[in-house]
Coordinates of C-alpha atoms in Angstrom, one line a residue:
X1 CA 76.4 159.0 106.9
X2 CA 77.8 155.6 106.2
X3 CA 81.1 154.4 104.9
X4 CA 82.3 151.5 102.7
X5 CA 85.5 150.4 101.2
X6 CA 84.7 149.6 97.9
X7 CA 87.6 147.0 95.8
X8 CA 86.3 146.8 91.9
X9 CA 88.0 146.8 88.9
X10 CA 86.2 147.9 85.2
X11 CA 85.9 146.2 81.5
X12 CA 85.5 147.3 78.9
X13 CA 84.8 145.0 75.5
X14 CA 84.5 145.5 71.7
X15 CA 81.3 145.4 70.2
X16 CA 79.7 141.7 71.0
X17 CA 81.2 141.2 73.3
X18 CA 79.8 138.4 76.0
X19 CA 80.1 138.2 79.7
X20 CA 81.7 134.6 80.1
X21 CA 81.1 131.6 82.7
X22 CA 82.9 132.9 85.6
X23 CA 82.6 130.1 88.1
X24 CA 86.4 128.3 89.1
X25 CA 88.2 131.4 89.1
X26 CA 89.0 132.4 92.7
X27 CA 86.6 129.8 94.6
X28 CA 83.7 130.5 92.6
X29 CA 81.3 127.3 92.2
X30 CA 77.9 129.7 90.9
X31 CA 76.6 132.5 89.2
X32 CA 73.6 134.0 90.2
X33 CA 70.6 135.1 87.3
X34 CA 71.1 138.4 86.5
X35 CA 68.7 141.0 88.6
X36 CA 68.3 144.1 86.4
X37 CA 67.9 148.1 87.7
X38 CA 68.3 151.6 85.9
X39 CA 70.4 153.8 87.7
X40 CA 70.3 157.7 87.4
X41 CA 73.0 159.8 88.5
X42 CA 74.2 163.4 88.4
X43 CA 77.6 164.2 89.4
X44 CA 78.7 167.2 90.7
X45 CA 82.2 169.1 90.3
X46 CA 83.8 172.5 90.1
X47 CA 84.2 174.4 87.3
X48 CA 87.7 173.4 86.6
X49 CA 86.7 169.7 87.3
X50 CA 89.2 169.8 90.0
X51 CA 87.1 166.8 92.5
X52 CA 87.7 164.5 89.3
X53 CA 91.2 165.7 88.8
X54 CA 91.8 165.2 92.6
X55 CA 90.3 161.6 92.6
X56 CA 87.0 162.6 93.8
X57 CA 83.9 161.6 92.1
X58 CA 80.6 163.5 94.0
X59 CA 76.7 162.4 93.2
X60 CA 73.4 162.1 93.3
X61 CA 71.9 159.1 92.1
X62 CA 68.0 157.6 92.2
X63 CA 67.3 153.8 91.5
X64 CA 69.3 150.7 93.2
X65 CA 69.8 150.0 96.3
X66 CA 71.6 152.2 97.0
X67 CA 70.1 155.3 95.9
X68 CA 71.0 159.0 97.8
X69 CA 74.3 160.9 97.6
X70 CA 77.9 158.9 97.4
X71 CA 81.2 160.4 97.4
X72 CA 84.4 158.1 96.3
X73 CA 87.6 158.8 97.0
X74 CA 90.4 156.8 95.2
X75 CA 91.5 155.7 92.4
X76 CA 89.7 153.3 90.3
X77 CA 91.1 149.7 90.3
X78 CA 92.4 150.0 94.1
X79 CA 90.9 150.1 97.3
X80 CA 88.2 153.3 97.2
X81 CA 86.6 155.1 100.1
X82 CA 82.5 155.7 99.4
X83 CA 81.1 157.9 101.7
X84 CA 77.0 157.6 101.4
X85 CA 74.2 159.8 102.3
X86 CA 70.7 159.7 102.2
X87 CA 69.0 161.7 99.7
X88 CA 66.3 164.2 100.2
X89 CA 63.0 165.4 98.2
X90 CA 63.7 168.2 97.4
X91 CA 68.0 169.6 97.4
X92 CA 69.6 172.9 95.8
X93 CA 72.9 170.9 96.1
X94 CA 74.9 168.0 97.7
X95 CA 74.2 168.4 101.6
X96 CA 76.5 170.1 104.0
X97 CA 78.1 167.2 105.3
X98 CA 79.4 165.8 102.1
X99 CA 80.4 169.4 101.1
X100 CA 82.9 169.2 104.2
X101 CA 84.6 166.2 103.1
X102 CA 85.4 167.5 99.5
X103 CA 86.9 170.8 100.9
X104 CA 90.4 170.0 100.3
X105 CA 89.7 168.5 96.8
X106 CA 87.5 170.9 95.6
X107 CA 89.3 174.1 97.0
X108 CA 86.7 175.4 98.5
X109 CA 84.5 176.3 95.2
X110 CA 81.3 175.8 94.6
X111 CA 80.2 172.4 92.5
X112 CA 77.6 172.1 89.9
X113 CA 76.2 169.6 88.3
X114 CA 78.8 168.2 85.8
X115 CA 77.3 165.1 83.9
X116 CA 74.7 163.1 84.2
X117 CA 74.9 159.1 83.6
X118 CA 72.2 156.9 82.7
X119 CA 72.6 152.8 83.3
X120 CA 70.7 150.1 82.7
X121 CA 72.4 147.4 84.9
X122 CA 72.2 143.4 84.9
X123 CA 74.0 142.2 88.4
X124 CA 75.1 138.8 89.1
X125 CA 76.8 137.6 92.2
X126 CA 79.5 135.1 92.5
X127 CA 79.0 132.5 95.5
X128 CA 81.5 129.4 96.7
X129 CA 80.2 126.5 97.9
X130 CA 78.8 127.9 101.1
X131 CA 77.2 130.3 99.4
X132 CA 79.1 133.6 100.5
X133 CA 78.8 136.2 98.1
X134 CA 82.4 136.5 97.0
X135 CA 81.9 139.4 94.1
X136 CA 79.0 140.7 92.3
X137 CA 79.5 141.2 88.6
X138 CA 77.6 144.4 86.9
X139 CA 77.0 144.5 83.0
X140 CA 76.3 148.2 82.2
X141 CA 75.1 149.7 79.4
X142 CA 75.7 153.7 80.0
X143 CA 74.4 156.7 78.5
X144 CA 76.1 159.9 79.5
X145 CA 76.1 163.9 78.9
X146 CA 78.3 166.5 79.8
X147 CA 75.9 169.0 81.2
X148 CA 78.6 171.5 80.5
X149 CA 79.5 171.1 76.9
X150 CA 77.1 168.7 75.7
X151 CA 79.0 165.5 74.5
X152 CA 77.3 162.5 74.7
X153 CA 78.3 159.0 74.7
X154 CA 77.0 155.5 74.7
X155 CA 79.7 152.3 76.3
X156 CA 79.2 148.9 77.3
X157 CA 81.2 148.3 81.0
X158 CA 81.3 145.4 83.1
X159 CA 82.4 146.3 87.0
X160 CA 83.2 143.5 89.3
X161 CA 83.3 144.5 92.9
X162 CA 84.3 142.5 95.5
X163 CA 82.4 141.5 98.4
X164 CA 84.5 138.6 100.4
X165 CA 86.5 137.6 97.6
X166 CA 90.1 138.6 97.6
X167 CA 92.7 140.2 94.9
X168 CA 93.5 137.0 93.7
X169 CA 90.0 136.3 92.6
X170 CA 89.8 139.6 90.8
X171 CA 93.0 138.8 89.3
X172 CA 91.3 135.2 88.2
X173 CA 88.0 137.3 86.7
X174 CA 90.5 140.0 84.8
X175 CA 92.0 136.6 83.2
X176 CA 88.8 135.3 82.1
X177 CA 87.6 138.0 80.9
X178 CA 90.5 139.2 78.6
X179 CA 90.1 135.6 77.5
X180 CA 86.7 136.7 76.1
X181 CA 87.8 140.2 74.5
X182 CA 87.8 142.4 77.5
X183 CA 90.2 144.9 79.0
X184 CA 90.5 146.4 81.7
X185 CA 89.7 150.0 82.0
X186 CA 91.4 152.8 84.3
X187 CA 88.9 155.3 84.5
X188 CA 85.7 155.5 86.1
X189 CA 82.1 156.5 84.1
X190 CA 82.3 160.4 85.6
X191 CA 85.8 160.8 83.9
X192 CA 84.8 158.9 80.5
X193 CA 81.0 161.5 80.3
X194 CA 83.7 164.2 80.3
X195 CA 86.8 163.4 79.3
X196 CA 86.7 166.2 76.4
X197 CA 86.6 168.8 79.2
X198 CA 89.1 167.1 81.5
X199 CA 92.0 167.1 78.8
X200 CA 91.9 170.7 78.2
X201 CA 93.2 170.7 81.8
X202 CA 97.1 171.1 82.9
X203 CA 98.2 170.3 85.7
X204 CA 101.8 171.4 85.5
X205 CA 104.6 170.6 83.6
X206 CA 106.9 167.5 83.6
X207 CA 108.2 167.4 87.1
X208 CA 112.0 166.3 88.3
X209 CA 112.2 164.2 91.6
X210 CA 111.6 166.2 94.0
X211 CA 108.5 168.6 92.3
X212 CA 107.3 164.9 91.9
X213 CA 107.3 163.7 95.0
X214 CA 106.1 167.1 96.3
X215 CA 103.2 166.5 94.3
X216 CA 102.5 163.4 95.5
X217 CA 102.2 164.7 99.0
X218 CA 100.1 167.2 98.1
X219 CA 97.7 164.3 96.3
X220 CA 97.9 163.0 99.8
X221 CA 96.8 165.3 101.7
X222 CA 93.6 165.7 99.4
X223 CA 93.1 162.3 99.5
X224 CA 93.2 161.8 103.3
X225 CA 91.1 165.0 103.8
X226 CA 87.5 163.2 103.9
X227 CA 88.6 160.8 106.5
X228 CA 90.8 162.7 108.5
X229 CA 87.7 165.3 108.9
X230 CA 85.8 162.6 110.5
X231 CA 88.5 161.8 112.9
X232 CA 89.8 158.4 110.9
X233 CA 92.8 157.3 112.5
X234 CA 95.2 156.1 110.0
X235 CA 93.8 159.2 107.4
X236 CA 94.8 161.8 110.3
X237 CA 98.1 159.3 110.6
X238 CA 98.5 159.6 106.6
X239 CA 98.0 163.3 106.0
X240 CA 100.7 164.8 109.1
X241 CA 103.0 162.1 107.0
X242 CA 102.4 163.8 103.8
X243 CA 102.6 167.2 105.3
X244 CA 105.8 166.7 107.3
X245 CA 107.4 165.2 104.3
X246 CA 106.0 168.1 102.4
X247 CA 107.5 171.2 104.5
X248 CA 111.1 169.1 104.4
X249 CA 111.1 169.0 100.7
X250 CA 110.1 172.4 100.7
X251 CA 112.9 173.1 102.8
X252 CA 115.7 170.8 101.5
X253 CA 115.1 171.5 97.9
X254 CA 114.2 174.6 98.4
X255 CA 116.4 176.4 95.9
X256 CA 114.2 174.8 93.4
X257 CA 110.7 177.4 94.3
X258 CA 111.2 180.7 95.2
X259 CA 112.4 181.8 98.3
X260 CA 109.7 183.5 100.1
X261 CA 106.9 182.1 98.8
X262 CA 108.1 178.3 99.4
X263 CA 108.6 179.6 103.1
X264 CA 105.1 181.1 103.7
X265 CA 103.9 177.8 102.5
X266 CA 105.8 176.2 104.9
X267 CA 104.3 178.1 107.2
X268 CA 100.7 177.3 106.6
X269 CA 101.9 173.7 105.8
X270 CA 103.4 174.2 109.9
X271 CA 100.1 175.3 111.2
X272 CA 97.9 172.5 109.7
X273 CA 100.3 169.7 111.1
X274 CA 100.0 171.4 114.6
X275 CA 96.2 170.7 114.1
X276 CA 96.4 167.2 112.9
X277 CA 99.4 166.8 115.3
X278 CA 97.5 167.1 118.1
X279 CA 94.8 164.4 117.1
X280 CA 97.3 162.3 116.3
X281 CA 99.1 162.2 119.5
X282 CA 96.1 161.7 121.6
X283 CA 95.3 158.8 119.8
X284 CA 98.9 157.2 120.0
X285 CA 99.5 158.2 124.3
X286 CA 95.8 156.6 124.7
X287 CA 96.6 153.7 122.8
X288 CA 100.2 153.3 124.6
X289 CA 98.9 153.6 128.2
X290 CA 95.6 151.5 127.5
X291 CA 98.6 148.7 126.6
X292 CA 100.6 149.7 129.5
X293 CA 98.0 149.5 132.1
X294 CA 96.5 146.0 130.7
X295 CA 99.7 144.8 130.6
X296 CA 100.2 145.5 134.9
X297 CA 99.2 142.6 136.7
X298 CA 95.8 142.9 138.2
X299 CA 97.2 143.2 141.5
X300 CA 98.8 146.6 141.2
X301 CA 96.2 148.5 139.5
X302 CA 95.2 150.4 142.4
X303 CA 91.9 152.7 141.7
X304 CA 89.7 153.9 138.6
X305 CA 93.5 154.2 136.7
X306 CA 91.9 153.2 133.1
X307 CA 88.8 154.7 133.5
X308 CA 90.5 158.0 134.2
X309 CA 93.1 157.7 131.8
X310 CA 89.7 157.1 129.6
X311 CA 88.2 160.2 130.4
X312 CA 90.8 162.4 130.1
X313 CA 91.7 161.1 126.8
X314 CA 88.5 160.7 124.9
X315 CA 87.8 164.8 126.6
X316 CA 91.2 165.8 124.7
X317 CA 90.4 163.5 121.7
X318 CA 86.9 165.3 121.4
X319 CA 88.7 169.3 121.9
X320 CA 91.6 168.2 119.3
X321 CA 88.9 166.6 117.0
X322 CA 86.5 169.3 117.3
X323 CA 89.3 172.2 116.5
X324 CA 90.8 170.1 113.7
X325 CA 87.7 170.4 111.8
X326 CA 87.4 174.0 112.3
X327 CA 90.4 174.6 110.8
X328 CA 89.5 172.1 108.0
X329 CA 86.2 174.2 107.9
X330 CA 88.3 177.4 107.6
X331 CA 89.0 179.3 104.4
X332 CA 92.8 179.3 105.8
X333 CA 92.7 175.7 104.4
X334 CA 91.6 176.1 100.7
X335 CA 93.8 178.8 100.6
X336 CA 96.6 177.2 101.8
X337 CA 96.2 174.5 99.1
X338 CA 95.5 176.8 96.4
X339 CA 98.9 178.6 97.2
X340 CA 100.8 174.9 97.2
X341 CA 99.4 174.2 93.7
X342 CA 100.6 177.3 92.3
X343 CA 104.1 176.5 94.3
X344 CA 104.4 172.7 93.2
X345 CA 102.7 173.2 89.6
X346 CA 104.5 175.6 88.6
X347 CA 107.9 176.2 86.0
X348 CA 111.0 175.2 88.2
X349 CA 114.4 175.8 87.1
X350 CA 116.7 173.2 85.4
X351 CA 118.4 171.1 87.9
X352 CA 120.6 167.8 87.6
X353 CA 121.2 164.3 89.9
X354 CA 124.3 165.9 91.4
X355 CA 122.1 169.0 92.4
X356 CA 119.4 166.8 93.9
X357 CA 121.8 164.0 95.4
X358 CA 124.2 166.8 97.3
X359 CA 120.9 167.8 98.7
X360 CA 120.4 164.6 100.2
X361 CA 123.8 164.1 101.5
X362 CA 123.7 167.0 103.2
X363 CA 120.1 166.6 104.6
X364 CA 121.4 163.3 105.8
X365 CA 125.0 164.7 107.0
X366 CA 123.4 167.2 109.2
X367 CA 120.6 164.2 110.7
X368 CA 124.5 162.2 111.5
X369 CA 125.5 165.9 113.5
X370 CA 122.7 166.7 115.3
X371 CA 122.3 162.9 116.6
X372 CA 126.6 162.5 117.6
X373 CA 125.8 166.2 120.0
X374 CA 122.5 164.9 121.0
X375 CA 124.4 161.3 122.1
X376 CA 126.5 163.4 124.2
X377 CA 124.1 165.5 126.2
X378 CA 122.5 163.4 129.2
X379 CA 119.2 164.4 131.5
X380 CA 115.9 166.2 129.9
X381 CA 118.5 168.3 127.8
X382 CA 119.7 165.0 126.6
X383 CA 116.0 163.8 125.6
X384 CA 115.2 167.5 123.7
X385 CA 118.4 166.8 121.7
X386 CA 117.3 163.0 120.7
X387 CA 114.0 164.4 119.5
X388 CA 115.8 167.1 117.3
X389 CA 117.7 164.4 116.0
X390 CA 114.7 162.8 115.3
X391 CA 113.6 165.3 113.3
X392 CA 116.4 165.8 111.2
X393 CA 116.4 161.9 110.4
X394 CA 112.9 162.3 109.2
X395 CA 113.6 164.9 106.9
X396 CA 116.5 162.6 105.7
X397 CA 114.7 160.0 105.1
X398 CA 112.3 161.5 103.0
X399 CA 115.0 163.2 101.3
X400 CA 116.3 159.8 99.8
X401 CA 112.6 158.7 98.9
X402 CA 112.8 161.3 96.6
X403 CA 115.6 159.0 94.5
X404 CA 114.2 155.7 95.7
X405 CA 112.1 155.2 92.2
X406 CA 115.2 155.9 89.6
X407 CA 118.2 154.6 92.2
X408 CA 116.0 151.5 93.7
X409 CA 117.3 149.1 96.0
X410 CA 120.1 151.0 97.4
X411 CA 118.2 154.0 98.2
X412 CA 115.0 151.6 99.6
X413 CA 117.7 150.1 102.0
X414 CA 118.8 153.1 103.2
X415 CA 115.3 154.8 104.1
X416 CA 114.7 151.6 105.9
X417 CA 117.8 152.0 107.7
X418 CA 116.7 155.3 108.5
X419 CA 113.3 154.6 109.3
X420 CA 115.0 152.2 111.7
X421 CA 116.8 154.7 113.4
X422 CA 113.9 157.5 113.2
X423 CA 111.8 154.9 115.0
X424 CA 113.6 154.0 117.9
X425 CA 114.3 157.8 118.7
X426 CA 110.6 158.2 118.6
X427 CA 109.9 155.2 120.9
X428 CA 112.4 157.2 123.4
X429 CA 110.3 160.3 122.6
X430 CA 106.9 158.6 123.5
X431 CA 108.4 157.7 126.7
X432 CA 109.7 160.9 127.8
X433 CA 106.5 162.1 126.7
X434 CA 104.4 159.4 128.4
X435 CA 106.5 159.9 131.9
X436 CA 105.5 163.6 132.3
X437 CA 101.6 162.9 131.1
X438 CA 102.0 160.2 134.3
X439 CA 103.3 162.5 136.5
X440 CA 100.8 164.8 136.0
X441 CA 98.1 162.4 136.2
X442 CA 99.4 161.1 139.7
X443 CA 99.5 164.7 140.8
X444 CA 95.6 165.4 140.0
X445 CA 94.5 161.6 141.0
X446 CA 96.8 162.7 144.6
X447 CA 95.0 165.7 144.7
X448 CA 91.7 163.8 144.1
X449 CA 92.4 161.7 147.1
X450 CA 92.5 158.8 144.8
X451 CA 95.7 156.1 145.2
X452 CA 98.6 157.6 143.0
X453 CA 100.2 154.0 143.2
X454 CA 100.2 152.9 139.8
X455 CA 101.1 155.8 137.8
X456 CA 104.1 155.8 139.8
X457 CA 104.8 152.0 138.6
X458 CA 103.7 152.6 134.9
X459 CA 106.0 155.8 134.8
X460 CA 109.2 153.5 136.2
X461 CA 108.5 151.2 133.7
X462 CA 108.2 153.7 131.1
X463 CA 112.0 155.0 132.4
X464 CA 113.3 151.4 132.4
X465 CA 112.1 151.5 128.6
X466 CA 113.4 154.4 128.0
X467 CA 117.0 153.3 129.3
X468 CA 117.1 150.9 126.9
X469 CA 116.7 152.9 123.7
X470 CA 119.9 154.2 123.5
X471 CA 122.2 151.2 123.0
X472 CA 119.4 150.4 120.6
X473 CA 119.5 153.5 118.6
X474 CA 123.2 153.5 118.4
X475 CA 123.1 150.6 117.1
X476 CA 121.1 151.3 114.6
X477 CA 123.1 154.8 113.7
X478 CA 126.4 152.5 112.9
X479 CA 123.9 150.4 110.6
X480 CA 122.6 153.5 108.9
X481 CA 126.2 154.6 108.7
X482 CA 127.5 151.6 106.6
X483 CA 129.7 152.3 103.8
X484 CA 127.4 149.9 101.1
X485 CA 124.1 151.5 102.1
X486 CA 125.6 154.6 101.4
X487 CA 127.7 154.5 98.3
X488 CA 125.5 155.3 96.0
X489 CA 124.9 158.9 97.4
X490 CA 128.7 159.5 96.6
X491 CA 128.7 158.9 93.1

């Protein structure tokens, strides 16, 4: 399976309408002749369309060169994520694979063929004067049918996808071509062949502030799925984010869903983090001692110290991955999101800005407590405290990014004041967490009979860090604390 970033943007123009010169914008000095190609494709979806309501577009297509199965994921006009597969002769259905990645999008159902889009496509490419390929410019002309209902439809498109060009020349091309008649167009060719069938769908009523922004962490967690199954570093990064933000907005809002339901959720939402959790930190402690020991002059690194600091990682990174697809393969996950869309979609009682914004202040009131005790606690009981207080800071923070779009700049300057703060407790946390993975590698290189010498110097270094977090993080706690980044929670 192979996977590309794909940056394009689609145009759409009224009837005779002409693709125009497109050389000067962005560095482009020449336009290729137009190679031409029919394209075939069959997308697949759920009943209830939910892969294209999800930002998921699953098919099949013959003809190109690309021909076989694609999955995208993202929306269209930013940065989307094409997993590609090779097609066989002869398939009942989209192989297994791909049917892993749209899991969480798809909710575990079954998919079908949903439409089928024919193209007759004229490519160009746009060069600069070396002759790198900065963008190549498609002219479509689509046929499509919903192979549900029926409706068909006839467009004219043009897609320009960008190859080593940058966001400025697709800017320049969007000019030029609304210069010529064209507009830009938000949706992709799968959501135009069924559009009928896709606006018969609800998906849930005008949401507050914080239903909003739990719905956008449940979007995110869809959206990261794909990647994160295949062990994607910033996607297993991006979906504990969005499910730690989640279970706090559960929690500090939580008079807004009902009770016990909300906290079930919670729950599941709990148990999915742990699995993601664990990749995660793997990933960070090997990165953070692969620094650490290429950072030790040569001269005391005594023994196979990376290499077994290698092993031992890419052993736990290998278990972690291996059981956080299981439970991505598991019917525990579909259900799980199934349950939150029912929670986050549905009816929630009427609530105001004071409601919401007391909600916040207190979030961010308890976050001040548990860090003032935590400050006054020294030794390992000390540290435990400092990463409670971590904690609570998180859920602070994303407490106020629920108001950050309507307040603005006040509330943006205080998430990055606690972000600050959040940050430099976690830095403390990564050491205290580093020191005791040391100690315990010293202890099996000892028993080994392999020289325990520079363990013993990375995890002093990692305590000298460590005692110089403190003054830091205070320092940032008075700056979190200030009266002007806080006003506007008092009002």
């Amino acid at each position: 399976m192979g996977t590309v970033v794909e940056r394009e943007r689609k145009y759409a123009g009224d009837e005779g309408f002409r693709l125009p010169d497109l050389t000067g914008c962005g560095g482009v000095v020449t336009m290729s002749d137009a190679t031409a190609s029919d394209l075939d494709a069959v997308y697949w979806d759920t009943e209830d369309l939910r892969l294209l309501r999800s930002g998921h577009a699953l098919r099949r297509r013959t003809g190109g060169h690309d021909a076989g199965w694609h999955l995208k994921v993202g929306a269209v006009g930013g940065a989307r994520v094409e997993h590609q597969f090779p097609a066989g002769a002869a398939e009942a259905g989209p192989p297994p694979e791909l049917v892993a990645l749209i899991r969480g999008a798809s909710r575990g159902r079954p998919v079908a063929p949903a439409a089928r889009i024919v193209n007759h496509r004229r490519e160009r490419r746009l060069l600069d004067a070396d002759g790198r390929v900065l963008a190549e410019v498609a002219e479509d002309d689509v046929r499509s049918e919903d192979l549900v209902d029926g409706a068909a439809r006839t467009w004219h498109e043009v897609e320009v996808e960008l190859v080593d060009g940058d966001e400025e020349l697709l800017d320049a091309v969007t000019d030029r071509l609304a210069g010529a008649g064209a507009r830009e167009v938000p949706v992709s060719k799968s959501h135009r062949a069924v559009a009928e069938r896709l606006a018969g769908f609800d998906d849930g009523p005008p949401a507050g502030p914080a239903v909003g922004y739990a719905r956008e962490q449940r979007d995110a967690i869809v959206g990261n799925h794909a990647a994160a199954y295949q062990g994607n570093e910033d996607a297993v990064h991006d979906m504990r984010v969005a499910l730690r933000r989640l279970r706090a907005t559960l929690r500090t809002f939580r008079g807004l869903w009902d009770r016990r339901e909300s906290e079930a959720v919670r729950a599941e939402l709990r148990w999915l983090g742990g699995e993601l959790g664990r990749v995660r930190d793997i990933q960070v402690m090997a990165a953070r001692l692969d620094t650490a020991v290429h950072e030790l002059p040569a001269e005391l690194v005594l023994g196979p110290v990376p290499a077994r600091l290698g092993e031992r990682f890419a052993a736990d990174l290998a278990r972690s991955t291996a059981a956080l697809r299981a439970a991505l393969d598991a019917d525990r996950y579909p259900d799980l999101l199934i349950r939150l869309d029912r929670l986050v979609d549905a009816p929630t009682g009427e609530v105001d800005r004071r409601w919401v914004d007391r909600r916040i202040r207190r979030a961010v009131r308890r976050a001040d407590d548990r860090l003032d005790a935590a400050l006054a606690v020294g030794g390992p009981a000390g540290d435990v405290a400092l990463h409670e207080a971590r904690k609570k800071y998180k859920a602070a923070r994303y407490a106020v990014e629920v108001r950050e779009p309507a307040v603005g700049r006040p509330a943006a300057r205080l998430v990055k004041r606690l972000k600050t703060l959040q940050d430099l407790l976690g830095t403390h946390q990564d050491s205290v967490v580093t020191r005791e993975v040391l100690r315990r590698q010293a202890l099996q290189a000892y028993a080994e009979g392999e020289n325990a010498f520079t363990y013993g110097v990375l995890h002093a270094r990692q305590a000298e860090a460590a005692g110089h977090d403190l003054p830091a993080v205070i320092r940032a706690r008075d700056r979190a604390r200030r009266r002007k980044v806080r006003r506007w929670l008092r009002r």
